[in-house]
Amino acid sequence: RPRVLSGIQPTAGSFHLGNYLGAVRQWVALQESHDAFYMVVDLHAITVPQDPAELRSNTRIAAAQLLAAGLDPERCTLFVQSHVPEHAQLGWVMNCLTGFGEASRMTQFKDKAAKQGTDRTSVGLFTYPILQIADILLYQAHQVPVGEDQRQHIELTRDLAERFNSRYGDTFTMPAPYILKETAKIYDLQDPSAKMSKSAASPKGLINLLDEPKVSAKKVKSAVTDTDTVIRYDAENKPGVSNLLTIYSTLTGTSIPELEQKYEGKMYGALKTDLAEVMVDFVTPFRDRTQEYLDDPETLDAILAKGAEKARAVAAETLATTYDRLGFLPAK
Ligand code: ATP
Ligand code: MG
């Protein structure tokens, strides 16, 4: 079975709809066909300041949401990044092989740093894509299911795998991004030119899966569309409507042409009302399942402990080979 690896940050508590449609949904599907490793990336979360008690709680909430979304610990390896020390260890090695200039070209860093201001930006945020390289290469992953915003980081990972392999001998599997075109980028409901993101300008365009279903329904109903009236998929000229159609189509399994037909001659209001209902039907059981996992923290922690053990077995082997290739003197 080919291997997949991916991670999600425990920063905001709730996942947003972009996280789910762009990434987590694919994780669930891929556990059936792949040897899958999925993690809550708490080391990445501290690239921006975190309250310790909240970080600990959000890490469990993230794991609970992954299980609620359909990850099955019998079918995949689910763990917390900091439980596997090899991530930080290989991360250092990758830091030393990455050029400062090439790291400086990462657009996510530039965007986030510009928002925060340089004085408040950590060196960790700058090198986070390099830790991500280690995350992926440690597991010899063939594919990395992520949203479009991660494509550049996967490209850098490929460059580094290639660089290490040619300098020190074949060590790392060459990973490829696994990005589904339809859901690669879910847009903000208030600003359909921006990616739906935790750090959105206004919370009105952001669907948090753990919010009260009523709140999410309201956000859908007040989504920005356009001055035209036709319900048609046209990402360039009708980004708001197209985003709603993508969300509707993915959550219900109805194709976009079918939806266009269904709403022919109808108003935007009809589409939004129906999608609001679809959203409520989706988030309600999701929230309940998440809460069930959170109500039983011993079981949740046991799942994560078992996952970390399985992950460490793979990660330790890759790290040992890497250290050997680099010429580190083995500890006797
Ligand atoms: P941040 O803005 O702090 O980076 P995030 O919302 O991007 O947070 P991450 O934990 O960094 O959350 O990303 C988890 C996964 O969700 C990644 O694979 C990322 O590509 C994907 N993702 C995030 N936002 C979207 C979106 N709007 N559409 C599709 N995929 C997304
Ligand atoms: Mg992100």
PDB file of N, CA, C and O in Angstrom, residues 208-249:
ATOM      1  N   ASN A 208     -17.062  27.628  11.194  1.00  0.00           N
ATOM      2  CA  ASN A 208     -16.412  26.745  12.170  1.00  0.00           C
ATOM      3  C   ASN A 208     -17.312  25.545  12.414  1.00  0.00           C
ATOM      4  O   ASN A 208     -18.474  25.707  12.787  1.00  0.00           O
ATOM      5  N   LEU A 209     -16.756  24.357  12.242  1.00  0.00           N
ATOM      6  CA  LEU A 209     -17.596  23.160  12.331  1.00  0.00           C
ATOM      7  C   LEU A 209     -18.195  22.963  13.725  1.00  0.00           C
ATOM      8  O   LEU A 209     -19.242  22.343  13.861  1.00  0.00           O
ATOM      9  N   LEU A 210     -17.529  23.482  14.755  1.00  0.00           N
ATOM     10  CA  LEU A 210     -18.040  23.269  16.112  1.00  0.00           C
ATOM     11  C   LEU A 210     -18.940  24.405  16.610  1.00  0.00           C
ATOM     12  O   LEU A 210     -19.438  24.353  17.730  1.00  0.00           O
ATOM     13  N   ASP A 211     -19.159  25.412  15.786  1.00  0.00           N
ATOM     14  CA  ASP A 211     -20.102  26.472  16.175  1.00  0.00           C
ATOM     15  C   ASP A 211     -21.519  25.909  16.261  1.00  0.00           C
ATOM     16  O   ASP A 211     -21.824  24.871  15.666  1.00  0.00           O
ATOM     17  N   GLU A 212     -22.383  26.644  16.960  1.00  0.00           N
ATOM     18  CA  GLU A 212     -23.815  26.326  16.943  1.00  0.00           C
ATOM     19  C   GLU A 212     -24.270  26.215  15.489  1.00  0.00           C
ATOM     20  O   GLU A 212     -23.990  27.124  14.702  1.00  0.00           O
ATOM     21  N   PRO A 213     -24.981  25.147  15.115  1.00  0.00           N
ATOM     22  CA  PRO A 213     -25.447  25.016  13.734  1.00  0.00           C
ATOM     23  C   PRO A 213     -26.203  26.263  13.238  1.00  0.00           C
ATOM     24  O   PRO A 213     -26.059  26.654  12.077  1.00  0.00           O
ATOM     25  N   LYS A 214     -26.981  26.880  14.124  1.00  0.00           N
ATOM     26  CA  LYS A 214     -27.733  28.095  13.753  1.00  0.00           C
ATOM     27  C   LYS A 214     -26.806  29.200  13.247  1.00  0.00           C
ATOM     28  O   LYS A 214     -27.132  29.917  12.313  1.00  0.00           O
ATOM     29  N   VAL A 215     -25.666  29.324  13.926  1.00  0.00           N
ATOM     30  CA  VAL A 215     -24.697  30.368  13.567  1.00  0.00           C
ATOM     31  C   VAL A 215     -24.165  30.125  12.146  1.00  0.00           C
ATOM     32  O   VAL A 215     -24.101  31.041  11.320  1.00  0.00           O
ATOM     33  N   SER A 216     -23.844  28.867  11.857  1.00  0.00           N
ATOM     34  CA  SER A 216     -23.320  28.540  10.528  1.00  0.00           C
ATOM     35  C   SER A 216     -24.392  28.727   9.451  1.00  0.00           C
ATOM     36  O   SER A 216     -24.098  29.208   8.355  1.00  0.00           O
ATOM     37  N   ALA A 217     -25.629  28.353   9.784  1.00  0.00           N
ATOM     38  CA  ALA A 217     -26.726  28.536   8.832  1.00  0.00           C
ATOM     39  C   ALA A 217     -26.870  30.012   8.476  1.00  0.00           C
ATOM     40  O   ALA A 217     -27.031  30.381   7.310  1.00  0.00           O
ATOM     41  N   LYS A 218     -26.754  30.854   9.488  1.00  0.00           N
ATOM     42  CA  LYS A 218     -26.891  32.290   9.268  1.00  0.00           C
ATOM     43  C   LYS A 218     -25.766  32.819   8.368  1.00  0.00           C
ATOM     44  O   LYS A 218     -25.999  33.652   7.484  1.00  0.00           O
ATOM     45  N   LYS A 219     -24.565  32.320   8.596  1.00  0.00           N
ATOM     46  CA  LYS A 219     -23.431  32.751   7.772  1.00  0.00           C
ATOM     47  C   LYS A 219     -23.634  32.361   6.307  1.00  0.00           C
ATOM     48  O   LYS A 219     -23.299  33.108   5.400  1.00  0.00           O
ATOM     49  N   VAL A 220     -24.175  31.166   6.085  1.00  0.00           N
ATOM     50  CA  VAL A 220     -24.440  30.727   4.707  1.00  0.00           C
ATOM     51  C   VAL A 220     -25.482  31.638   4.069  1.00  0.00           C
ATOM     52  O   VAL A 220     -25.322  32.093   2.932  1.00  0.00           O
ATOM     53  N   LYS A 221     -26.516  31.944   4.840  1.00  0.00           N
ATOM     54  CA  LYS A 221     -27.599  32.771   4.281  1.00  0.00           C
ATOM     55  C   LYS A 221     -27.141  34.191   3.968  1.00  0.00           C
ATOM     56  O   LYS A 221     -27.742  34.846   3.116  1.00  0.00           O
ATOM     57  N   SER A 222     -26.094  34.658   4.662  1.00  0.00           N
ATOM     58  CA  SER A 222     -25.630  36.019   4.353  1.00  0.00           C
ATOM     59  C   SER A 222     -24.343  36.030   3.525  1.00  0.00           C
ATOM     60  O   SER A 222     -23.637  37.037   3.465  1.00  0.00           O
ATOM     61  N   ALA A 223     -24.054  34.907   2.870  1.00  0.00           N
ATOM     62  CA  ALA A 223     -22.850  34.838   2.025  1.00  0.00           C
ATOM     63  C   ALA A 223     -22.931  35.854   0.887  1.00  0.00           C
ATOM     64  O   ALA A 223     -24.007  36.116   0.350  1.00  0.00           O
ATOM     65  N   VAL A 224     -21.763  36.411   0.528  1.00  0.00           N
ATOM     66  CA  VAL A 224     -21.680  37.365  -0.578  1.00  0.00           C
ATOM     67  C   VAL A 224     -21.806  36.619  -1.916  1.00  0.00           C
ATOM     68  O   VAL A 224     -21.168  35.582  -2.112  1.00  0.00           O
ATOM     69  N   THR A 225     -22.661  37.122  -2.796  1.00  0.00           N
ATOM     70  CA  THR A 225     -22.770  36.513  -4.135  1.00  0.00           C
ATOM     71  C   THR A 225     -22.360  37.558  -5.186  1.00  0.00           C
ATOM     72  O   THR A 225     -21.227  37.982  -5.201  1.00  0.00           O
ATOM     73  N   ASP A 226     -23.282  37.956  -6.039  1.00  0.00           N
ATOM     74  CA  ASP A 226     -22.964  39.000  -7.028  1.00  0.00           C
ATOM     75  C   ASP A 226     -24.263  39.650  -7.480  1.00  0.00           C
ATOM     76  O   ASP A 226     -25.349  39.261  -7.029  1.00  0.00           O
ATOM     77  N   THR A 227     -24.172  40.639  -8.373  1.00  0.00           N
ATOM     78  CA  THR A 227     -25.359  41.411  -8.742  1.00  0.00           C
ATOM     79  C   THR A 227     -26.161  40.739  -9.859  1.00  0.00           C
ATOM     80  O   THR A 227     -27.281  41.125 -10.152  1.00  0.00           O
ATOM     81  N   ASP A 228     -25.552  39.745 -10.471  1.00  0.00           N
ATOM     82  CA  ASP A 228     -26.233  38.936 -11.477  1.00  0.00           C
ATOM     83  C   ASP A 228     -27.282  38.084 -10.733  1.00  0.00           C
ATOM     84  O   ASP A 228     -27.362  38.140  -9.505  1.00  0.00           O
ATOM     85  N   THR A 229     -28.091  37.313 -11.438  1.00  0.00           N
ATOM     86  CA  THR A 229     -29.041  36.478 -10.696  1.00  0.00           C
ATOM     87  C   THR A 229     -28.939  35.003 -11.055  1.00  0.00           C
ATOM     88  O   THR A 229     -29.611  34.178 -10.444  1.00  0.00           O
ATOM     89  N   VAL A 230     -28.087  34.680 -12.025  1.00  0.00           N
ATOM     90  CA  VAL A 230     -28.044  33.306 -12.516  1.00  0.00           C
ATOM     91  C   VAL A 230     -27.183  32.413 -11.622  1.00  0.00           C
ATOM     92  O   VAL A 230     -26.069  32.784 -11.245  1.00  0.00           O
ATOM     93  N   ILE A 231     -27.711  31.229 -11.267  1.00  0.00           N
ATOM     94  CA  ILE A 231     -26.956  30.279 -10.450  1.00  0.00           C
ATOM     95  C   ILE A 231     -26.168  29.351 -11.379  1.00  0.00           C
ATOM     96  O   ILE A 231     -26.707  28.421 -11.967  1.00  0.00           O
ATOM     97  N   ARG A 232     -24.903  29.704 -11.542  1.00  0.00           N
ATOM     98  CA  ARG A 232     -24.060  29.015 -12.510  1.00  0.00           C
ATOM     99  C   ARG A 232     -22.626  29.012 -11.982  1.00  0.00           C
ATOM    100  O   ARG A 232     -22.187  29.979 -11.357  1.00  0.00           O
ATOM    101  N   TYR A 233     -21.912  27.889 -12.206  1.00  0.00           N
ATOM    102  CA  TYR A 233     -20.520  27.804 -11.763  1.00  0.00           C
ATOM    103  C   TYR A 233     -19.623  28.558 -12.734  1.00  0.00           C
ATOM    104  O   TYR A 233     -19.554  28.224 -13.922  1.00  0.00           O
ATOM    105  N   ASP A 234     -18.941  29.589 -12.227  1.00  0.00           N
ATOM    106  CA  ASP A 234     -18.012  30.374 -13.034  1.00  0.00           C
ATOM    107  C   ASP A 234     -17.052  31.035 -12.041  1.00  0.00           C
ATOM    108  O   ASP A 234     -17.307  32.144 -11.559  1.00  0.00           O
ATOM    109  N   ALA A 235     -15.987  30.295 -11.719  1.00  0.00           N
ATOM    110  CA  ALA A 235     -15.105  30.714 -10.627  1.00  0.00           C
ATOM    111  C   ALA A 235     -14.540  32.110 -10.853  1.00  0.00           C
ATOM    112  O   ALA A 235     -14.330  32.862  -9.897  1.00  0.00           O
ATOM    113  N   GLU A 236     -14.315  32.465 -12.108  1.00  0.00           N
ATOM    114  CA  GLU A 236     -13.683  33.755 -12.376  1.00  0.00           C
ATOM    115  C   GLU A 236     -14.661  34.915 -12.207  1.00  0.00           C
ATOM    116  O   GLU A 236     -14.360  35.899 -11.537  1.00  0.00           O
ATOM    117  N   ASN A 237     -15.830  34.783 -12.813  1.00  0.00           N
ATOM    118  CA  ASN A 237     -16.774  35.908 -12.813  1.00  0.00           C
ATOM    119  C   ASN A 237     -17.802  35.840 -11.697  1.00  0.00           C
ATOM    120  O   ASN A 237     -18.434  36.852 -11.390  1.00  0.00           O
ATOM    121  N   LYS A 238     -18.011  34.631 -11.139  1.00  0.00           N
ATOM    122  CA  LYS A 238     -19.008  34.486 -10.079  1.00  0.00           C
ATOM    123  C   LYS A 238     -18.404  33.673  -8.925  1.00  0.00           C
ATOM    124  O   LYS A 238     -18.874  32.573  -8.611  1.00  0.00           O
ATOM    125  N   PRO A 239     -17.337  34.229  -8.291  1.00  0.00           N
ATOM    126  CA  PRO A 239     -16.623  33.428  -7.275  1.00  0.00           C
ATOM    127  C   PRO A 239     -17.494  33.063  -6.064  1.00  0.00           C
ATOM    128  O   PRO A 239     -17.372  31.956  -5.547  1.00  0.00           O
ATOM    129  N   GLY A 240     -18.357  33.961  -5.632  1.00  0.00           N
ATOM    130  CA  GLY A 240     -19.180  33.688  -4.449  1.00  0.00           C
ATOM    131  C   GLY A 240     -20.137  32.540  -4.690  1.00  0.00           C
ATOM    132  O   GLY A 240     -20.188  31.571  -3.922  1.00  0.00           O
ATOM    133  N   VAL A 241     -20.892  32.626  -5.776  1.00  0.00           N
ATOM    134  CA  VAL A 241     -21.859  31.575  -6.125  1.00  0.00           C
ATOM    135  C   VAL A 241     -21.126  30.255  -6.385  1.00  0.00           C
ATOM    136  O   VAL A 241     -21.573  29.179  -5.949  1.00  0.00           O
ATOM    137  N   SER A 242     -19.994  30.333  -7.073  1.00  0.00           N
ATOM    138  CA  SER A 242     -19.244  29.111  -7.392  1.00  0.00           C
ATOM    139  C   SER A 242     -18.766  28.423  -6.123  1.00  0.00           C
ATOM    140  O   SER A 242     -18.804  27.195  -6.022  1.00  0.00           O
ATOM    141  N   ASN A 243     -18.321  29.216  -5.156  1.00  0.00           N
ATOM    142  CA  ASN A 243     -17.877  28.660  -3.875  1.00  0.00           C
ATOM    143  C   ASN A 243     -19.039  27.942  -3.177  1.00  0.00           C
ATOM    144  O   ASN A 243     -18.882  26.830  -2.676  1.00  0.00           O
ATOM    145  N   LEU A 244     -20.219  28.559  -3.194  1.00  0.00           N
ATOM    146  CA  LEU A 244     -21.389  27.922  -2.572  1.00  0.00           C
ATOM    147  C   LEU A 244     -21.739  26.617  -3.292  1.00  0.00           C
ATOM    148  O   LEU A 244     -22.074  25.619  -2.655  1.00  0.00           O
ATOM    149  N   LEU A 245     -21.635  26.631  -4.623  1.00  0.00           N
ATOM    150  CA  LEU A 245     -21.930  25.411  -5.385  1.00  0.00           C
ATOM    151  C   LEU A 245     -20.928  24.307  -5.068  1.00  0.00           C
ATOM    152  O   LEU A 245     -21.302  23.138  -4.922  1.00  0.00           O
ATOM    153  N   THR A 246     -19.658  24.677  -4.937  1.00  0.00           N
ATOM    154  CA  THR A 246     -18.632  23.676  -4.590  1.00  0.00           C
ATOM    155  C   THR A 246     -18.949  23.042  -3.236  1.00  0.00           C
ATOM    156  O   THR A 246     -18.906  21.820  -3.080  1.00  0.00           O
ATOM    157  N   ILE A 247     -19.272  23.894  -2.264  1.00  0.00           N
ATOM    158  CA  ILE A 247     -19.556  23.402  -0.912  1.00  0.00           C
ATOM    159  C   ILE A 247     -20.798  22.494  -0.940  1.00  0.00           C
ATOM    160  O   ILE A 247     -20.777  21.372  -0.409  1.00  0.00           O
ATOM    161  N   TYR A 248     -21.825  22.969  -1.588  1.00  0.00           N
ATOM    162  CA  TYR A 248     -23.084  22.218  -1.694  1.00  0.00           C
ATOM    163  C   TYR A 248     -22.831  20.855  -2.361  1.00  0.00           C
ATOM    164  O   TYR A 248     -23.240  19.795  -1.875  1.00  0.00           O
ATOM    165  N   SER A 249     -22.128  20.902  -3.475  1.00  0.00           N
ATOM    166  CA  SER A 249     -21.867  19.690  -4.240  1.00  0.00           C
ATOM    167  C   SER A 249     -21.075  18.665  -3.414  1.00  0.00           C
ATOM    168  O   SER A 249     -21.411  17.486  -3.373  1.00  0.00           O
TER     169      SER A 249
END
